[in-house]
CSV table of C-alpha atoms in Angstrom, one decimal:
chain,number,residue,atom,x,y,z
A,111,UNK,CA,0.0,0.0,0.0
A,112,UNK,CA,1.4,3.5,-0.9
A,113,UNK,CA,-0.5,5.6,1.6
A,114,UNK,CA,-1.2,3.3,4.6
A,115,UNK,CA,2.3,2.2,5.4
A,116,UNK,CA,3.3,1.7,9.0
A,117,UNK,CA,5.1,4.6,10.7
A,118,UNK,CA,8.6,4.3,9.5
A,119,UNK,CA,9.9,6.9,11.9
A,120,UNK,CA,9.3,4.5,14.8
A,121,UNK,CA,12.7,2.9,14.3
A,122,UNK,CA,13.4,-0.4,15.9
A,123,UNK,CA,16.5,-0.9,17.9
A,124,UNK,CA,18.4,-3.8,19.3
A,125,UNK,CA,17.4,-2.8,22.9
A,126,UNK,CA,16.4,-5.9,24.9
A,127,UNK,CA,13.3,-5.5,27.1
A,128,UNK,CA,12.2,-7.7,29.9
A,129,UNK,CA,8.8,-8.0,28.4
A,130,UNK,CA,10.2,-8.9,25.0
A,131,UNK,CA,12.4,-11.7,26.4
A,132,UNK,CA,9.5,-13.0,28.5
A,133,UNK,CA,7.2,-13.0,25.5
A,134,UNK,CA,9.8,-15.1,23.6
A,135,UNK,CA,10.1,-17.5,26.5
A,136,UNK,CA,6.4,-17.9,26.9
A,137,UNK,CA,5.5,-18.4,23.2
A,138,UNK,CA,4.2,-21.8,23.9
A,139,UNK,CA,2.3,-20.8,27.1
A,140,UNK,CA,-0.8,-18.6,27.8
A,141,UNK,CA,-0.3,-15.6,25.5
A,142,UNK,CA,0.3,-17.7,22.4
A,143,UNK,CA,-2.6,-20.0,23.3
A,144,UNK,CA,-4.8,-16.8,23.6
A,145,UNK,CA,-3.6,-15.5,20.2
A,146,UNK,CA,-4.2,-18.9,18.6
A,147,UNK,CA,-7.7,-19.1,20.0
A,148,UNK,CA,-8.5,-15.6,18.6
A,149,UNK,CA,-6.9,-16.4,15.2
A,150,UNK,CA,-9.0,-19.6,14.9
A,151,UNK,CA,-12.2,-17.9,16.1
A,152,UNK,CA,-11.8,-15.1,13.5
A,153,UNK,CA,-10.7,-17.4,10.7
A,154,UNK,CA,-14.1,-19.3,10.9
A,155,UNK,CA,-15.6,-16.4,8.9
A,156,UNK,CA,-12.8,-15.8,6.5
A,157,UNK,CA,-11.7,-17.4,3.2
A,158,UNK,CA,-8.2,-17.8,4.5
A,159,UNK,CA,-6.6,-18.7,7.9
A,160,UNK,CA,-5.1,-16.3,10.3
A,161,UNK,CA,-2.0,-17.2,12.3
A,162,UNK,CA,-0.8,-16.2,15.8
A,163,UNK,CA,1.5,-13.8,14.2
A,164,UNK,CA,-1.4,-11.8,12.8
A,165,UNK,CA,-2.9,-11.3,16.3
A,166,UNK,CA,-1.9,-8.8,19.0
A,167,UNK,CA,-3.6,-8.8,22.4
A,168,UNK,CA,-4.7,-5.5,23.8
A,169,UNK,CA,-6.3,-4.1,26.9
A,170,UNK,CA,-9.8,-3.8,25.4
A,171,UNK,CA,-10.7,-2.4,22.0
A,172,UNK,CA,-9.8,1.1,23.1
A,173,UNK,CA,-6.1,0.2,23.2
A,174,UNK,CA,-6.5,-1.6,19.9
A,175,UNK,CA,-7.8,1.7,18.4
A,176,UNK,CA,-4.8,3.6,19.8
A,177,UNK,CA,-2.4,0.9,18.4
A,178,UNK,CA,-3.9,1.1,14.9
A,179,UNK,CA,-3.6,4.9,14.8
A,180,UNK,CA,-0.1,4.9,16.4
A,181,UNK,CA,1.2,2.4,13.8
A,182,UNK,CA,-0.2,4.5,10.9
A,183,UNK,CA,0.7,8.0,12.2
A,184,UNK,CA,3.4,10.0,10.4
A,185,UNK,CA,4.1,13.7,9.9
A,186,UNK,CA,1.4,15.3,7.8
A,187,UNK,CA,-0.9,12.3,7.7
A,188,UNK,CA,-4.6,12.2,8.0
A,189,UNK,CA,-7.2,9.6,8.8
A,190,UNK,CA,-10.8,9.2,7.7
A,191,UNK,CA,-13.3,8.8,10.5
A,192,UNK,CA,-17.1,8.4,10.3
A,193,UNK,CA,-19.6,11.0,11.5
A,194,UNK,CA,-21.4,10.1,13.7
A,195,UNK,CA,-18.8,7.8,15.2
A,196,UNK,CA,-17.0,6.7,18.3
A,197,UNK,CA,-15.3,9.7,20.1
A,198,UNK,CA,-12.2,7.6,21.1
A,199,UNK,CA,-11.0,7.8,17.5
A,200,UNK,CA,-10.9,11.6,17.6
A,201,UNK,CA,-9.0,11.5,20.9
A,202,UNK,CA,-6.5,9.0,19.8
A,203,UNK,CA,-5.9,10.6,16.4
A,204,UNK,CA,-5.4,14.0,18.0
A,205,UNK,CA,-2.9,12.6,20.5
A,206,UNK,CA,-1.0,11.0,17.7
A,207,UNK,CA,-1.1,14.3,15.7
A,208,UNK,CA,-3.1,12.8,12.9
A,209,UNK,CA,-5.4,15.2,11.0
A,210,UNK,CA,-9.0,14.0,11.3
A,211,UNK,CA,-11.2,14.1,8.2
A,212,UNK,CA,-14.8,13.2,8.9
A,213,UNK,CA,-16.8,11.5,6.2
A,214,UNK,CA,-20.6,11.3,6.6
A,215,UNK,CA,-22.9,8.4,7.2
A,216,UNK,CA,-26.3,8.7,5.4
A,217,UNK,CA,-29.2,8.2,7.8
A,218,UNK,CA,-31.7,8.1,4.9
A,219,UNK,CA,-29.7,5.2,3.4
A,220,UNK,CA,-29.4,3.0,6.5
A,221,UNK,CA,-26.3,5.0,7.7
A,222,UNK,CA,-24.3,3.8,4.7
A,223,UNK,CA,-20.9,5.4,4.0
A,224,UNK,CA,-21.0,8.5,1.7
A,225,UNK,CA,-18.4,7.1,-0.6
A,226,UNK,CA,-18.3,10.2,-2.7
A,227,UNK,CA,-17.3,12.3,0.3
A,228,UNK,CA,-14.6,9.7,1.1
A,229,UNK,CA,-13.0,10.1,-2.3
A,230,UNK,CA,-13.2,13.9,-2.0
A,231,UNK,CA,-11.6,13.9,1.4
A,232,UNK,CA,-8.7,11.4,0.7
A,233,UNK,CA,-5.4,12.4,-0.6
A,234,UNK,CA,-1.8,11.1,-0.8
A,235,UNK,CA,-1.4,11.7,3.0
A,236,UNK,CA,-4.4,9.6,4.0
A,237,UNK,CA,-3.2,6.6,6.0
A,238,UNK,CA,-6.4,4.9,7.2
A,239,UNK,CA,-10.1,4.6,6.6
A,240,UNK,CA,-12.2,3.7,9.8
A,241,UNK,CA,-15.3,1.6,9.4
A,242,UNK,CA,-17.5,0.7,12.4
A,243,UNK,CA,-19.7,-2.3,11.7
A,244,UNK,CA,-22.0,-3.2,13.3
A,245,UNK,CA,-22.5,0.5,13.8
A,246,UNK,CA,-21.9,2.4,17.0
A,247,UNK,CA,-23.7,4.7,17.6
A,248,UNK,CA,-26.2,4.1,14.8
A,249,UNK,CA,-27.2,0.5,15.2
A,250,UNK,CA,-26.8,-0.3,11.5
A,251,UNK,CA,-25.3,-3.4,9.9
A,252,UNK,CA,-23.7,-3.1,6.5
A,253,UNK,CA,-24.6,-5.5,3.7
A,254,UNK,CA,-22.0,-7.6,1.9
A,255,UNK,CA,-22.5,-5.4,-1.2
A,256,UNK,CA,-21.9,-2.1,0.6
A,257,UNK,CA,-18.8,-3.5,2.4
A,258,UNK,CA,-17.4,-4.5,-1.0
A,259,UNK,CA,-18.0,-1.0,-2.3
A,260,UNK,CA,-16.2,0.4,0.7
A,261,UNK,CA,-13.2,-1.9,0.1
A,262,UNK,CA,-13.2,-1.1,-3.7
A,263,UNK,CA,-12.9,2.6,-2.7
A,264,UNK,CA,-10.1,1.9,-0.2
A,265,UNK,CA,-8.3,-0.2,-2.9
A,266,UNK,CA,-8.7,2.7,-5.4
A,267,UNK,CA,-7.3,5.2,-2.9
A,268,UNK,CA,-4.6,2.7,-1.8
A,269,UNK,CA,-5.3,3.0,2.0
A,270,UNK,CA,-5.9,0.2,4.6
A,271,UNK,CA,-9.2,-0.2,6.3
A,272,UNK,CA,-9.4,0.0,10.1
A,273,UNK,CA,-12.4,-2.3,10.8
A,274,UNK,CA,-13.9,-1.7,14.2
A,275,UNK,CA,-15.9,-4.9,14.9
A,276,UNK,CA,-16.3,-4.8,18.6
A,277,UNK,CA,-20.0,-5.5,18.1
A,278,UNK,CA,-19.3,-8.3,15.7
A,279,UNK,CA,-22.1,-10.9,15.4
A,280,UNK,CA,-24.5,-8.8,17.6
A,281,UNK,CA,-27.0,-8.5,14.7
A,282,UNK,CA,-30.7,-9.1,14.6
A,283,UNK,CA,-32.0,-7.5,11.4
A,284,UNK,CA,-32.0,-8.4,7.7
A,285,UNK,CA,-28.3,-8.2,7.1
A,286,UNK,CA,-25.9,-10.9,8.6
A,287,UNK,CA,-22.6,-9.8,10.1
A,288,UNK,CA,-19.8,-9.9,7.4
A,289,UNK,CA,-16.3,-9.3,8.8
A,290,UNK,CA,-14.3,-6.8,6.7
A,291,UNK,CA,-11.4,-9.3,6.7
A,292,UNK,CA,-13.4,-11.2,4.0
A,293,UNK,CA,-11.9,-8.6,1.6
A,294,UNK,CA,-8.4,-8.8,3.0
A,295,UNK,CA,-7.0,-10.0,-0.3
A,296,UNK,CA,-8.1,-6.7,-1.9
A,297,UNK,CA,-6.9,-4.3,0.7
A,298,UNK,CA,-5.2,-4.7,4.1
A,299,UNK,CA,-7.7,-4.8,6.9
A,300,UNK,CA,-6.8,-4.0,10.5
A,301,UNK,CA,-9.5,-5.6,12.6
A,302,UNK,CA,-10.2,-4.4,16.1
A,303,UNK,CA,-12.4,-6.4,18.5
A,304,UNK,CA,-12.8,-7.6,22.1
A,305,UNK,CA,-14.6,-10.0,24.4
A,306,UNK,CA,-16.6,-7.2,26.0
A,307,UNK,CA,-19.7,-7.1,23.9
A,308,UNK,CA,-20.4,-10.5,22.5
A,309,UNK,CA,-19.4,-12.3,25.7
A,310,UNK,CA,-20.9,-9.4,27.9
A,311,UNK,CA,-17.7,-9.0,30.0
A,312,UNK,CA,-16.7,-5.3,29.5
A,313,UNK,CA,-14.7,-5.1,32.7
A,314,UNK,CA,-12.3,-7.8,31.6
A,315,UNK,CA,-10.5,-5.5,29.2
A,316,UNK,CA,-9.3,-8.0,26.6
A,317,UNK,CA,-9.3,-7.0,23.0
A,318,UNK,CA,-7.3,-7.6,19.8
A,319,UNK,CA,-5.6,-5.9,16.9
A,320,UNK,CA,-5.5,-8.2,13.9
A,321,UNK,CA,-3.8,-7.8,10.5
A,322,UNK,CA,-5.9,-9.3,7.7
A,323,UNK,CA,-3.4,-9.2,4.8
A,324,UNK,CA,-3.1,-12.6,3.0
A,325,UNK,CA,-1.5,-10.8,0.0
A,326,UNK,CA,1.2,-9.2,2.3
A,327,UNK,CA,0.5,-5.7,0.9
A,328,UNK,CA,0.9,-4.2,4.3
A,329,UNK,CA,2.8,-6.5,6.6
A,330,UNK,CA,6.4,-7.6,6.2
A,331,UNK,CA,9.0,-8.7,8.8
A,332,UNK,CA,10.1,-5.2,9.6
A,333,UNK,CA,6.5,-4.0,10.2
A,334,UNK,CA,5.8,-6.9,12.4
A,335,UNK,CA,9.0,-6.3,14.3
A,336,UNK,CA,8.0,-2.6,14.9
A,337,UNK,CA,4.5,-3.6,16.1
A,338,UNK,CA,6.0,-6.2,18.5
A,339,UNK,CA,8.5,-3.5,19.8
A,340,UNK,CA,5.6,-1.2,20.4
A,341,UNK,CA,3.6,-3.9,22.3
A,342,UNK,CA,6.7,-4.4,24.5
A,343,UNK,CA,6.1,-1.0,26.1
A,344,UNK,CA,2.3,-1.4,26.4
A,345,UNK,CA,0.5,-2.9,29.4
A,346,UNK,CA,-1.6,-5.8,28.3
A,347,UNK,CA,-4.6,-7.7,29.8
A,348,UNK,CA,-4.1,-9.7,33.0
A,349,UNK,CA,-2.4,-13.0,32.2
A,350,UNK,CA,-5.1,-15.1,34.0
A,351,UNK,CA,-7.7,-13.6,31.6
A,352,UNK,CA,-5.5,-14.4,28.6
A,353,UNK,CA,-5.2,-17.9,29.9
A,354,UNK,CA,-9.0,-18.2,30.1
A,355,UNK,CA,-9.6,-17.0,26.5
A,356,UNK,CA,-9.2,-20.4,24.7
A,357,UNK,CA,-11.9,-22.0,26.9
A,358,UNK,CA,-14.1,-18.9,26.7
A,359,UNK,CA,-14.1,-18.9,22.9
A,360,UNK,CA,-14.2,-22.6,22.4
A,361,UNK,CA,-16.7,-23.6,25.1
A,362,UNK,CA,-19.3,-20.8,25.2
A,363,UNK,CA,-22.5,-22.5,24.1
A,364,UNK,CA,-24.4,-21.0,21.2
A,365,UNK,CA,-27.5,-20.8,23.5
A,366,UNK,CA,-25.7,-18.0,25.3
A,367,UNK,CA,-25.2,-16.0,22.1
A,368,UNK,CA,-28.8,-16.6,21.0
A,369,UNK,CA,-30.1,-15.4,24.4
A,370,UNK,CA,-28.2,-12.2,24.0
A,371,UNK,CA,-29.4,-11.6,20.5
A,372,UNK,CA,-33.0,-12.3,21.4
A,373,UNK,CA,-32.8,-9.9,24.3
A,374,UNK,CA,-31.3,-7.1,22.1
A,375,UNK,CA,-33.9,-7.8,19.5
A,376,UNK,CA,-36.7,-7.5,22.1
A,377,UNK,CA,-35.3,-4.2,23.6
A,378,UNK,CA,-34.5,-2.7,20.1
A,379,UNK,CA,-38.2,-3.4,19.2
A,380,UNK,CA,-39.3,-1.7,22.4
A,381,UNK,CA,-37.1,1.3,21.6
A,382,UNK,CA,-38.3,1.6,18.0
A,383,UNK,CA,-42.0,1.3,18.9
A,384,UNK,CA,-42.0,3.7,21.8
A,385,UNK,CA,-39.9,6.3,20.0
A,386,UNK,CA,-42.5,6.4,17.3
A,387,UNK,CA,-45.0,7.6,19.8
A,388,UNK,CA,-43.0,10.8,20.7
A,389,UNK,CA,-43.7,13.5,18.1
A,390,UNK,CA,-40.4,15.5,18.6
A,391,UNK,CA,-38.2,12.4,18.0
A,392,UNK,CA,-37.6,10.6,14.7
A,393,UNK,CA,-35.7,7.3,14.2
A,394,UNK,CA,-34.6,7.1,10.6
A,395,UNK,CA,-33.9,3.3,10.7
A,396,UNK,CA,-34.9,0.5,13.0
A,397,UNK,CA,-31.8,-0.9,14.8
A,398,UNK,CA,-30.2,-3.9,13.0
A,399,UNK,CA,-27.4,-4.6,15.4
A,400,UNK,CA,-25.0,-3.4,18.2
A,401,UNK,CA,-26.6,-1.9,21.3
A,402,UNK,CA,-27.5,1.7,20.4
A,403,UNK,CA,-29.5,3.8,18.0
A,404,UNK,CA,-29.4,7.5,16.8
A,405,UNK,CA,-32.6,9.5,17.1
A,406,UNK,CA,-33.3,12.9,15.4
A,407,UNK,CA,-34.4,15.6,17.8
A,408,UNK,CA,-36.8,18.2,16.4
A,409,UNK,CA,-35.8,21.3,18.4
A,410,UNK,CA,-38.3,23.5,16.6
A,411,UNK,CA,-41.2,21.7,18.3
A,412,UNK,CA,-39.9,22.3,21.8
A,413,UNK,CA,-40.6,25.6,23.5
A,414,UNK,CA,-37.7,26.0,25.9
A,415,UNK,CA,-35.0,23.6,24.8
A,416,UNK,CA,-32.0,25.2,23.0
A,417,UNK,CA,-30.2,22.1,21.6
A,418,UNK,CA,-29.4,18.4,22.2
A,419,UNK,CA,-27.1,19.1,25.1
A,420,UNK,CA,-29.7,21.3,26.9
A,421,UNK,CA,-32.2,18.6,26.2
A,422,UNK,CA,-30.1,15.8,27.9
A,423,UNK,CA,-29.1,17.9,30.9
A,424,UNK,CA,-32.7,18.9,31.6
A,425,UNK,CA,-33.9,15.3,31.0
A,426,UNK,CA,-31.6,13.9,33.6
A,427,UNK,CA,-32.5,16.7,36.1
A,428,UNK,CA,-36.3,16.3,35.6
A,429,UNK,CA,-36.6,12.6,35.0
A,430,UNK,CA,-33.3,10.9,36.1
A,431,UNK,CA,-32.9,9.4,32.6
A,432,UNK,CA,-29.5,9.6,31.0
A,433,UNK,CA,-29.2,9.9,27.2
A,434,UNK,CA,-26.1,10.9,25.3
A,435,UNK,CA,-26.4,14.1,23.2
A,436,UNK,CA,-25.6,13.6,19.5
A,437,UNK,CA,-23.1,16.4,19.7
A,438,UNK,CA,-20.8,13.9,21.6
A,439,UNK,CA,-20.7,11.6,18.6
A,440,UNK,CA,-20.6,14.2,15.9
A,441,UNK,CA,-24.3,15.0,15.2
A,442,UNK,CA,-25.8,18.1,16.7
A,443,UNK,CA,-29.5,17.9,17.7
A,444,UNK,CA,-29.5,14.1,17.6
A,445,UNK,CA,-29.6,11.7,20.5
A,446,UNK,CA,-27.9,8.4,21.1
A,447,UNK,CA,-30.1,5.9,23.0
A,448,UNK,CA,-28.8,2.6,24.2
A,449,UNK,CA,-31.2,-0.3,24.4
A,450,UNK,CA,-28.9,-2.7,26.2
A,451,UNK,CA,-31.1,-2.6,29.3
A,452,UNK,CA,-33.6,-4.7,31.1
A,453,UNK,CA,-36.9,-4.5,29.1
A,454,UNK,CA,-38.9,-3.2,32.0
A,455,UNK,CA,-36.3,-0.6,32.9
A,456,UNK,CA,-36.1,0.5,29.2
A,457,UNK,CA,-39.9,0.9,29.1
A,458,UNK,CA,-39.8,3.0,32.2
A,459,UNK,CA,-37.0,5.2,30.9
A,460,UNK,CA,-38.7,5.7,27.5
A,461,UNK,CA,-42.0,6.5,29.3
A,462,UNK,CA,-40.3,9.2,31.3
A,463,UNK,CA,-38.7,10.5,28.0
A,464,UNK,CA,-42.2,10.7,26.5
A,465,UNK,CA,-43.5,12.6,29.5
A,466,UNK,CA,-40.6,15.0,29.4
A,467,UNK,CA,-41.0,15.7,25.7
A,468,UNK,CA,-44.8,16.2,26.2
A,469,UNK,CA,-44.2,18.8,28.9
A,470,UNK,CA,-41.8,20.8,26.8
A,471,UNK,CA,-43.7,20.8,23.4
A,472,UNK,CA,-44.9,24.2,22.2
A,473,UNK,CA,-48.5,22.9,21.8
A,474,UNK,CA,-48.7,21.6,25.3
A,475,UNK,CA,-47.4,24.8,26.8
A,476,UNK,CA,-49.8,26.9,24.7
A,477,UNK,CA,-52.7,24.8,26.0
A,478,UNK,CA,-51.6,25.3,29.6
A,479,UNK,CA,-51.6,29.1,29.1
């Protein structure tokens, strides 16, 4: 790849680190077994096999995001990030002195990527193209056809894809989950994931950074050495959690996953149905996956609310219901609502949201006067 090469300014040295030596000594113990289990798990959905050398263990997906951007960062570089998106990308990119270029997701088209804007934004200094699928915060799931178009655009622009798949397999709509690594032979794909969402263990902080590059367009021995050196200075997950990963992945019964999906489907339906009953809120698409959905806030129909931030602060004060303002994820006067909650608690919260909106609508206040 011409644009998305790894940071060549991060020169490797012959310095011997304690962690590096221990990693070599323990290659046949817990960490390698952990990597092998993750490689085999991800390979089940791919047309090729990943190896342990393709997998790097991180402290949750947040560290995987930082690693991906750190490896691609170089003077004058920029990265393409979705709007709306996950704010950690902006924080990590800014810290790594990467210029952030936001491309739009299209709510009227199921939050698909505006590929025309991507081509307009990218240039010879673009080093990465972030795709979040299943979508956070939008609750969308991309079709195989749309993912292929995304990869064809990345191939044309000669940039690797950073595939955030932390919500992988948490889908309950029409589109099945398709890992971006399926297209790894067309363009290098840096897959980011973790145990936290599918296995419902967020506090365990075990994630992965995986290089899907069977054609070796991105990776070579020097790049792998640089990445390994970088990981030598990072703090990883607790070793006892790494040791548990093979059994967690191999022995978790499918019934557990089905139960999670059924619960999310139930709560997403509740969210969709109850939001439709609130006039000042509009949901452009029924959630298809992940654990959240974006809702359009019609400020003009509210008498004394200035914007989405004002709305959320007053909602928590009056109703003790917490909703994230869309401004936090890149869309002003939208709301991000999570439906990863007990059904009864979710109904109660949405009922309070409805009461709040009713009290603050212009029509209601005019009638009271």
